PDB file of N, CA and C in Angstrom:
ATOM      1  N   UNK A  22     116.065 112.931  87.919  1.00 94.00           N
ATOM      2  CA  UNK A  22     115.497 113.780  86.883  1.00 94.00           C
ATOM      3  C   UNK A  22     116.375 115.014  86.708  1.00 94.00           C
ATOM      4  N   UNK A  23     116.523 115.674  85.756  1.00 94.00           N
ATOM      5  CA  UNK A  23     116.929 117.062  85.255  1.00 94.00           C
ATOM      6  C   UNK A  23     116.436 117.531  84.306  1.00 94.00           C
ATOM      7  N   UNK A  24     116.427 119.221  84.284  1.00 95.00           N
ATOM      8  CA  UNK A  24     116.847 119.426  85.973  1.00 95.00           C
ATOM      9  C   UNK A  24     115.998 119.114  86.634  1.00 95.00           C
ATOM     10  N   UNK A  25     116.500 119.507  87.861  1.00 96.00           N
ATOM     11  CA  UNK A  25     115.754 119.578  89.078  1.00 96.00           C
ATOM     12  C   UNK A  25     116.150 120.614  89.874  1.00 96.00           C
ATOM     13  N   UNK A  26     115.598 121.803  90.624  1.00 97.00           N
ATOM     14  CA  UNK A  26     114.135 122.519  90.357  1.00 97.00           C
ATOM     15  C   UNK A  26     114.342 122.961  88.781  1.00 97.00           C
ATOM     16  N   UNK A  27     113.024 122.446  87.953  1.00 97.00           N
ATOM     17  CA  UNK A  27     112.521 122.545  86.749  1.00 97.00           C
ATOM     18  C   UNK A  27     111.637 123.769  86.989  1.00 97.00           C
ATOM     19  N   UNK A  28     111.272 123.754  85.035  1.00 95.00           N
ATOM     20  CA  UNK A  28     110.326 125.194  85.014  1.00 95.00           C
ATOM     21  C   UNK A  28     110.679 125.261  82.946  1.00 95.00           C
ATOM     22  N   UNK A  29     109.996 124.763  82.277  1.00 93.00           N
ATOM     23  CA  UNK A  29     108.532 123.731  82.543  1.00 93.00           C
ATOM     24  C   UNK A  29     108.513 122.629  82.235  1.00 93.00           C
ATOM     25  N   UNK A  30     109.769 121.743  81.757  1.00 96.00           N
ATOM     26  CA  UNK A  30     109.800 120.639  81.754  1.00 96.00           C
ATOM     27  C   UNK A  30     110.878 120.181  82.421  1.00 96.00           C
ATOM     28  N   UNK A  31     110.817 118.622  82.670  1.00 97.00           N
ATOM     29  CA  UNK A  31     112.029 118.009  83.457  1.00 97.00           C
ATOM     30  C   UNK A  31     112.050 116.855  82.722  1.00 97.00           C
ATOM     31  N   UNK A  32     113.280 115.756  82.592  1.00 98.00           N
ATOM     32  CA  UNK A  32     113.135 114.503  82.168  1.00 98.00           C
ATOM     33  C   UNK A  32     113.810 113.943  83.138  1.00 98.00           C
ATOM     34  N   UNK A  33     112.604 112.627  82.950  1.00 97.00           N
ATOM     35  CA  UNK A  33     113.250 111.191  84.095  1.00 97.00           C
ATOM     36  C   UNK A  33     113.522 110.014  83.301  1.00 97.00           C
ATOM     37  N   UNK A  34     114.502 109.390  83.151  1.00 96.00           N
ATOM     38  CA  UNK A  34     115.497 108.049  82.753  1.00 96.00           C
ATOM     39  C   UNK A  34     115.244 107.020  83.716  1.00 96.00           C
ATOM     40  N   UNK A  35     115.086 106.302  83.308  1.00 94.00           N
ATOM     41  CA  UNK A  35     114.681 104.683  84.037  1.00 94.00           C
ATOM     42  C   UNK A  35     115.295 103.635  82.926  1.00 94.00           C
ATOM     43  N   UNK A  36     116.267 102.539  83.911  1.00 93.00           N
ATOM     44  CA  UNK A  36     116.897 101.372  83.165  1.00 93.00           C
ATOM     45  C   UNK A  36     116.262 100.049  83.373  1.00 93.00           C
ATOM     46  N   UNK A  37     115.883  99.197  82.460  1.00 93.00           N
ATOM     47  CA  UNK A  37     115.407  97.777  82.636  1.00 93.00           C
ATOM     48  C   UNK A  37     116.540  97.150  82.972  1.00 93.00           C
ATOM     49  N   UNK A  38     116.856  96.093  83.256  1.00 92.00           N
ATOM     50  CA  UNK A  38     117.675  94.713  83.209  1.00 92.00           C
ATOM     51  C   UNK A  38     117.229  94.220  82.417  1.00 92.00           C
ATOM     52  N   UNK A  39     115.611  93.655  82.627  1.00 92.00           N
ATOM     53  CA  UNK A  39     115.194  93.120  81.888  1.00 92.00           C
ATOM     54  C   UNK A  39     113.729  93.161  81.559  1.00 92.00           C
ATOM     55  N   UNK A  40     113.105  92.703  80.108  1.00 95.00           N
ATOM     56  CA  UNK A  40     111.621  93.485  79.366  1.00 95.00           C
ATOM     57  C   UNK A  40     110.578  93.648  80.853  1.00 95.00           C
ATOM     58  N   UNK A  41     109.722  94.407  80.672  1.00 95.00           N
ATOM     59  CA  UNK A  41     108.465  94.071  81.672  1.00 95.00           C
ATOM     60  C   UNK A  41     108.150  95.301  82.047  1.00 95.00           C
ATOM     61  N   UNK A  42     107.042  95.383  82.323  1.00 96.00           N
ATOM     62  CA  UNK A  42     105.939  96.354  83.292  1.00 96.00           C
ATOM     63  C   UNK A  42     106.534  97.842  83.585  1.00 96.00           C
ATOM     64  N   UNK A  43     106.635  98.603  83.116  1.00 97.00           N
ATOM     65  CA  UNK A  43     107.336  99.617  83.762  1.00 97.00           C
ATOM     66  C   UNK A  43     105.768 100.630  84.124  1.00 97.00           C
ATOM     67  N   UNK A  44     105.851 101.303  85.626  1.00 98.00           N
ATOM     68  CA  UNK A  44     104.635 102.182  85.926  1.00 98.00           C
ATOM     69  C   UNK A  44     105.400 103.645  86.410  1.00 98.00           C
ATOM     70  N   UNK A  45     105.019 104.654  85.824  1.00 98.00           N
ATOM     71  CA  UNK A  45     105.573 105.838  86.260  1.00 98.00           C
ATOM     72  C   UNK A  45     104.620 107.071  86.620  1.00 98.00           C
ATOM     73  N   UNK A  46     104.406 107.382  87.795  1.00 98.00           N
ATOM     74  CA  UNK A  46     103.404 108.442  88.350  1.00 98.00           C
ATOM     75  C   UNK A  46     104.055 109.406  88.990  1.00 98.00           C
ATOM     76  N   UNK A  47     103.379 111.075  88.623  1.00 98.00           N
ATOM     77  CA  UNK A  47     103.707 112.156  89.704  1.00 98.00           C
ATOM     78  C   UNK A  47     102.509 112.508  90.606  1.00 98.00           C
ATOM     79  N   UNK A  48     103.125 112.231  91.606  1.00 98.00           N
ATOM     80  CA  UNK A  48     101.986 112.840  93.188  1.00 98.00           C
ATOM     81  C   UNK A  48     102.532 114.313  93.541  1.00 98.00           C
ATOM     82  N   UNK A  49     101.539 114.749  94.321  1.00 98.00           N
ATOM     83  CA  UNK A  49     101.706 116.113  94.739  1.00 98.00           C
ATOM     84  C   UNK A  49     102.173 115.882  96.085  1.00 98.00           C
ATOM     85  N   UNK A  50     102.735 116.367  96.634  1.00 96.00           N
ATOM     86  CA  UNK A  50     103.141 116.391  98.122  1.00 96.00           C
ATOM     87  C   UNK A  50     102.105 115.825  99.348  1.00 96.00           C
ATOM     88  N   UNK A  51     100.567 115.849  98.823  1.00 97.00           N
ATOM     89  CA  UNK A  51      99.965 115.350  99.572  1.00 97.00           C
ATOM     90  C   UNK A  51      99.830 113.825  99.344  1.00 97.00           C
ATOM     91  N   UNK A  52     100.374 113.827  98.302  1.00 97.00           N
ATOM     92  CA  UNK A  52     100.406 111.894  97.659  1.00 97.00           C
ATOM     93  C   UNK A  52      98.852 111.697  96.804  1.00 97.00           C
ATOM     94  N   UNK A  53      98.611 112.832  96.095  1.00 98.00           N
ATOM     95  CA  UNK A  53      97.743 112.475  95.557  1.00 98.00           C
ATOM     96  C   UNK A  53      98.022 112.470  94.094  1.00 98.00           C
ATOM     97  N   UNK A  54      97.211 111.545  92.710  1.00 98.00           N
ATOM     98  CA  UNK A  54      97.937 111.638  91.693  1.00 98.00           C
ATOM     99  C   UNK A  54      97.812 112.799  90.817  1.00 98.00           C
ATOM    100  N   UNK A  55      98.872 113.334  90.292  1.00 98.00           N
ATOM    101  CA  UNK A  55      98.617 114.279  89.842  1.00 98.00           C
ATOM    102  C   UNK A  55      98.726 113.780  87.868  1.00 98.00           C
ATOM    103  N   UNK A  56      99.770 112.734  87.612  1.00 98.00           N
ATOM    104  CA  UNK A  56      99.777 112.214  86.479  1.00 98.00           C
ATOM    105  C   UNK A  56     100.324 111.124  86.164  1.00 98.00           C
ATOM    106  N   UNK A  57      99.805 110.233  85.380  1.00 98.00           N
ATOM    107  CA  UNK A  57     100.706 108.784  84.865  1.00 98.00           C
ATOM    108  C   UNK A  57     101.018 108.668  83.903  1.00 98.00           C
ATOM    109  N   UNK A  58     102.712 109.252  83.940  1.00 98.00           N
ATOM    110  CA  UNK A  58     103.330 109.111  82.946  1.00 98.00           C
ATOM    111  C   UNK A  58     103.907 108.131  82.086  1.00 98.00           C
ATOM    112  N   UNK A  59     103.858 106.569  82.858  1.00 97.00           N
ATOM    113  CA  UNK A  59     104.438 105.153  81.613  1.00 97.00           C
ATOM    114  C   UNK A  59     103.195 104.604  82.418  1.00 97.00           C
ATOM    115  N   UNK A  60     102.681 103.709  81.564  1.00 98.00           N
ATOM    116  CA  UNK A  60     102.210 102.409  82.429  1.00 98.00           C
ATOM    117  C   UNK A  60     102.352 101.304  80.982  1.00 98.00           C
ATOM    118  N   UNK A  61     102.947 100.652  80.959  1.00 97.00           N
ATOM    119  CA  UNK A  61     102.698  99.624  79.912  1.00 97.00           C
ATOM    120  C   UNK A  61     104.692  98.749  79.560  1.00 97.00           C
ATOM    121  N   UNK A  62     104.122  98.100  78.925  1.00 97.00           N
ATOM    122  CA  UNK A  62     105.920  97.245  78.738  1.00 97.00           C
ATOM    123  C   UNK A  62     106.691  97.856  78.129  1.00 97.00           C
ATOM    124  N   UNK A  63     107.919  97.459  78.754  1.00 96.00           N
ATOM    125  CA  UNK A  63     108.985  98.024  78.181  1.00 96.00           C
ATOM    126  C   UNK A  63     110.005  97.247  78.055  1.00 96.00           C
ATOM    127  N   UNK A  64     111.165  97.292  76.849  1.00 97.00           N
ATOM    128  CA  UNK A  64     112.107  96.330  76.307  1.00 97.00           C
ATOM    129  C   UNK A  64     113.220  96.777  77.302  1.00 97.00           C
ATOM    130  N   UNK A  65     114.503  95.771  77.404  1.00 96.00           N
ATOM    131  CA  UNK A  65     115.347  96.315  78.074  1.00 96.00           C
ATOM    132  C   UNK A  65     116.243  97.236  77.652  1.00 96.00           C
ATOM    133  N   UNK A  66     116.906  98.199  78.684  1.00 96.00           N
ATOM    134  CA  UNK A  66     117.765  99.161  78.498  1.00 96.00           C
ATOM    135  C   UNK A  66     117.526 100.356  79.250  1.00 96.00           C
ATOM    136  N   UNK A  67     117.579 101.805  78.697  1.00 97.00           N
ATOM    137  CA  UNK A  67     117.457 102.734  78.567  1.00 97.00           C
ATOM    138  C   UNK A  67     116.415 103.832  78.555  1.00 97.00           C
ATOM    139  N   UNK A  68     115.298 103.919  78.754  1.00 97.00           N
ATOM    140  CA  UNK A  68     113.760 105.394  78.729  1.00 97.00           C
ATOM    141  C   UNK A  68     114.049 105.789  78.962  1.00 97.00           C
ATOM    142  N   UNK A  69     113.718 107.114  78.168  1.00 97.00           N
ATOM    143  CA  UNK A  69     113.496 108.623  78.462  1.00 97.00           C
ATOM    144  C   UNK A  69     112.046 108.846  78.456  1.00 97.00           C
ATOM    145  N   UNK A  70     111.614 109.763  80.271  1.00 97.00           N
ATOM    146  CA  UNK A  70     110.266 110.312  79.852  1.00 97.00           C
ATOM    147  C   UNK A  70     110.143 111.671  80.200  1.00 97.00           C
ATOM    148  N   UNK A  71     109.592 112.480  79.700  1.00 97.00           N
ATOM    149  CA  UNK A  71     109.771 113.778  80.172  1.00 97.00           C
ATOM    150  C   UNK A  71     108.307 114.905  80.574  1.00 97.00           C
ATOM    151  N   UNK A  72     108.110 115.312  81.865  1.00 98.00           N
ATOM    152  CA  UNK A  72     107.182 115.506  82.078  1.00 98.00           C
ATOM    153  C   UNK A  72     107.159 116.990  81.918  1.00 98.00           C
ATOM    154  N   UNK A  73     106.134 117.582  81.456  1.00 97.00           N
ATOM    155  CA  UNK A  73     105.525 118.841  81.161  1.00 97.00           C
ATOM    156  C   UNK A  73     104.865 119.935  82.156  1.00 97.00           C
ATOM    157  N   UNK A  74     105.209 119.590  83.918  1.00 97.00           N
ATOM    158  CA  UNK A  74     104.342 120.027  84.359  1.00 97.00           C
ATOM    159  C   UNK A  74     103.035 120.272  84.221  1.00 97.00           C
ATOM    160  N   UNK A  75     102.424 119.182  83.745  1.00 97.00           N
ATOM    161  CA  UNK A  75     100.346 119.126  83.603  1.00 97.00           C
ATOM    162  C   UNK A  75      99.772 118.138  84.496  1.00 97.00           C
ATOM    163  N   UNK A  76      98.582 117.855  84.741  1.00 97.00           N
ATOM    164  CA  UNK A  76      98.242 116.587  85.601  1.00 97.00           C
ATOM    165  C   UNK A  76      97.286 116.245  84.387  1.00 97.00           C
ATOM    166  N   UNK A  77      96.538 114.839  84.868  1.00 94.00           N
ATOM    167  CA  UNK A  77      95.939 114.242  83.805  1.00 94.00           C
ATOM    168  C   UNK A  77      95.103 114.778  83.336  1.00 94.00           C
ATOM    169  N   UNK A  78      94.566 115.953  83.523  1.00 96.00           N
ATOM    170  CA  UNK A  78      93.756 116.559  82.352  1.00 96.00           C
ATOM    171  C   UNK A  78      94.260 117.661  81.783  1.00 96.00           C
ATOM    172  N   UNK A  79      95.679 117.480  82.117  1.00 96.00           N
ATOM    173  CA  UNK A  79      96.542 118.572  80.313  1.00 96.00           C
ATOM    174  C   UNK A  79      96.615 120.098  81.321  1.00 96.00           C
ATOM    175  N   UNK A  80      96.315 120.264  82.665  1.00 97.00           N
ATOM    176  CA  UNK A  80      96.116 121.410  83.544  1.00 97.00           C
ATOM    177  C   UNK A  80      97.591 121.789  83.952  1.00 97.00           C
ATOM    178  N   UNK A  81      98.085 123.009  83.579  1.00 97.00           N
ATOM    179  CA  UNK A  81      99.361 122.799  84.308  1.00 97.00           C
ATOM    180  C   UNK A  81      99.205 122.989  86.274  1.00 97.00           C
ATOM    181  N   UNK A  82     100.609 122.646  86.270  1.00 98.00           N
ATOM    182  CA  UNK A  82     100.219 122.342  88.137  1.00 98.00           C
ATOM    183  C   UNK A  82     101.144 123.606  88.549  1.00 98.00           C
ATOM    184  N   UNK A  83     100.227 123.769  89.901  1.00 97.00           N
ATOM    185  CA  UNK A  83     101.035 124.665  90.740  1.00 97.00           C
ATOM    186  C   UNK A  83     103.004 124.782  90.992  1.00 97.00           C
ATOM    187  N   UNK A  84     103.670 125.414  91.517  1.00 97.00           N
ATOM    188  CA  UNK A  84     104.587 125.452  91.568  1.00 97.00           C
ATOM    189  C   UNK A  84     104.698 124.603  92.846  1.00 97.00           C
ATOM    190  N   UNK A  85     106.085 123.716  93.225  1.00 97.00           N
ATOM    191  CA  UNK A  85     105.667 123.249  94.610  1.00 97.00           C
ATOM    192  C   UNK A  85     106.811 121.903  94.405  1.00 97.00           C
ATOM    193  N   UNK A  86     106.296 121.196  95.746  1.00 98.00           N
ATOM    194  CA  UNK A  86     107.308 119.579  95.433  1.00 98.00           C
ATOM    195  C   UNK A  86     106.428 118.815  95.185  1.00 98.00           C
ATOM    196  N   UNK A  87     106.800 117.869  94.001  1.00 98.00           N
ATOM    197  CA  UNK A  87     105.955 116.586  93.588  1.00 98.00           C
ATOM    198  C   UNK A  87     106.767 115.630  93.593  1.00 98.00           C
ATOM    199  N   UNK A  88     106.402 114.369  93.623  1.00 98.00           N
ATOM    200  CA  UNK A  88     107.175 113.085  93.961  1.00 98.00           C
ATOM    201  C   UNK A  88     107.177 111.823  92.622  1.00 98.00           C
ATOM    202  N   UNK A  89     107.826 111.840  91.903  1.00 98.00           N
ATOM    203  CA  UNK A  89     107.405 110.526  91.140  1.00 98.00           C
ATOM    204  C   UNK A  89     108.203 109.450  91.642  1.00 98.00           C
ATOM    205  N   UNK A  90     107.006 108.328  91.427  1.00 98.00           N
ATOM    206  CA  UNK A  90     107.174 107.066  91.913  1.00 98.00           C
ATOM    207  C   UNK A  90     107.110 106.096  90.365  1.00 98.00           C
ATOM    208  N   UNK A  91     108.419 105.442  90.706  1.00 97.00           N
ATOM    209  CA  UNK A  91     108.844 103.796  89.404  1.00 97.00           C
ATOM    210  C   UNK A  91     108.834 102.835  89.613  1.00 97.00           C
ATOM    211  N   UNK A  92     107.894 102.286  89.271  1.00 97.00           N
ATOM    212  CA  UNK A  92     107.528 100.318  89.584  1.00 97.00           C
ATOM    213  C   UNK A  92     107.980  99.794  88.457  1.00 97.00           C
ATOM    214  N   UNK A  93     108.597  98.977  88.974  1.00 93.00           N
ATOM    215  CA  UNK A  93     109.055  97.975  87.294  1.00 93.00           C
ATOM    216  C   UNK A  93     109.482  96.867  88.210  1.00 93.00           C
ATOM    217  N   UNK A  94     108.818  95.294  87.826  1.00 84.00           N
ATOM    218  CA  UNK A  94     108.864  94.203  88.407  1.00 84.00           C
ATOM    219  C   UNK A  94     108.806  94.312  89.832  1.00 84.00           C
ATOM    220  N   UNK A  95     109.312  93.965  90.736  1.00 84.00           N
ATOM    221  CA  UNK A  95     109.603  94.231  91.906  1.00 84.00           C
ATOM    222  C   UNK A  95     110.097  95.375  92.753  1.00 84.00           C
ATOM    223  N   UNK A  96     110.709  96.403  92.060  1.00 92.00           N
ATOM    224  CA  UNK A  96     111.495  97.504  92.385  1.00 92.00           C
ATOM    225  C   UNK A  96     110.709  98.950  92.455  1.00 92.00           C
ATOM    226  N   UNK A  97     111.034  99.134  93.340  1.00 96.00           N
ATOM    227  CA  UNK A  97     109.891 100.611  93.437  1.00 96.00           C
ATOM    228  C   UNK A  97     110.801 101.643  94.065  1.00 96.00           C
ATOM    229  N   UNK A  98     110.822 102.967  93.068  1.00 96.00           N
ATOM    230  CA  UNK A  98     111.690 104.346  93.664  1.00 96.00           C
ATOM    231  C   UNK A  98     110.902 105.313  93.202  1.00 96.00           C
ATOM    232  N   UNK A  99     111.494 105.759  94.492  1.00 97.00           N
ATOM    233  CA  UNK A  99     110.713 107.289  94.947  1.00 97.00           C
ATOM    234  C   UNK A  99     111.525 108.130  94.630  1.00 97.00           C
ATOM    235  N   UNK A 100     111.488 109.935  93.916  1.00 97.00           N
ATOM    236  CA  UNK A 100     112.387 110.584  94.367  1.00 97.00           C
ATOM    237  C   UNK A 100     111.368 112.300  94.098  1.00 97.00           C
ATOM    238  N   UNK A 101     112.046 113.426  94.267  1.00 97.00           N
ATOM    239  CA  UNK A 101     111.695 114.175  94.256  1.00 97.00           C
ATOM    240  C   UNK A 101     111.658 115.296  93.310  1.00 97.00           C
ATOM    241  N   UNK A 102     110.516 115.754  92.866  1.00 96.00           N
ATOM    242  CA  UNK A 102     110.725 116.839  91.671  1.00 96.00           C
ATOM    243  C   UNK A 102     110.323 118.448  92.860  1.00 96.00           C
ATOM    244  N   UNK A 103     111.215 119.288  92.111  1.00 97.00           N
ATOM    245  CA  UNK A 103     110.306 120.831  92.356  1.00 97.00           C
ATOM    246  C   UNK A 103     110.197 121.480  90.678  1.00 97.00           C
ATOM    247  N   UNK A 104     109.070 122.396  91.281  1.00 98.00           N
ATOM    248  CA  UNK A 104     108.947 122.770  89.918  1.00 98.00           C
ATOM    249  C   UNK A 104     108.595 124.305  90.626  1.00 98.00           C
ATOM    250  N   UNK A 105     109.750 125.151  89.801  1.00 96.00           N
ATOM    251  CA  UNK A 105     110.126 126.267  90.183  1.00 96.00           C
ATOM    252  C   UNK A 105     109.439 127.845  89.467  1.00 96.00           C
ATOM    253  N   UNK A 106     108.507 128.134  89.967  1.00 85.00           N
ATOM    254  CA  UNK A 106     107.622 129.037  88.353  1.00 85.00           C
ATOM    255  C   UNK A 106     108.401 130.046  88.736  1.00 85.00           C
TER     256      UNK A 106
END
């Protein structure tokens, strides 16, 4: 993602091989969800998604480390956001 440490948005890029399932969530450091940002199909190539610092009810979130996690078919990555107020 970039950047990274953000303040107030960041964008994350994710590549298919090929069409299918893409799931994209931010947890808070305790691993709890804070928002789900893709869940549904996607063609191959290239996404852009870009998160706003909010959790699912539009709340912005504390300053701190959050983690988003990318499922697409079989493949699952972890990496790390801060978000710097």
């Amino acid at each position: 993602n970039y950047p990274n440490p953000f303040n107030p948005t960041t964008t994350i890029e994710f590549s298919l091989a090929e069409a299918g399932h893409a799931k994209l969530c931010v947890y808070n450091a305790a691993g709890q969800l804070v928002s789900e940002l893709v869940n549904g199909q996607y063609a191959v190539g290239s996404h852009t998604v870009k998160w706003n610092a909010v959790d699912g009810n539009g709340n912005r979130v504390a300053s701190g480390l959050y983690l988003y996690r990318l499922e697409t078919g079989s493949k699952v990555m972890q990496k790390k956001l801060v978000l710097m107020k």
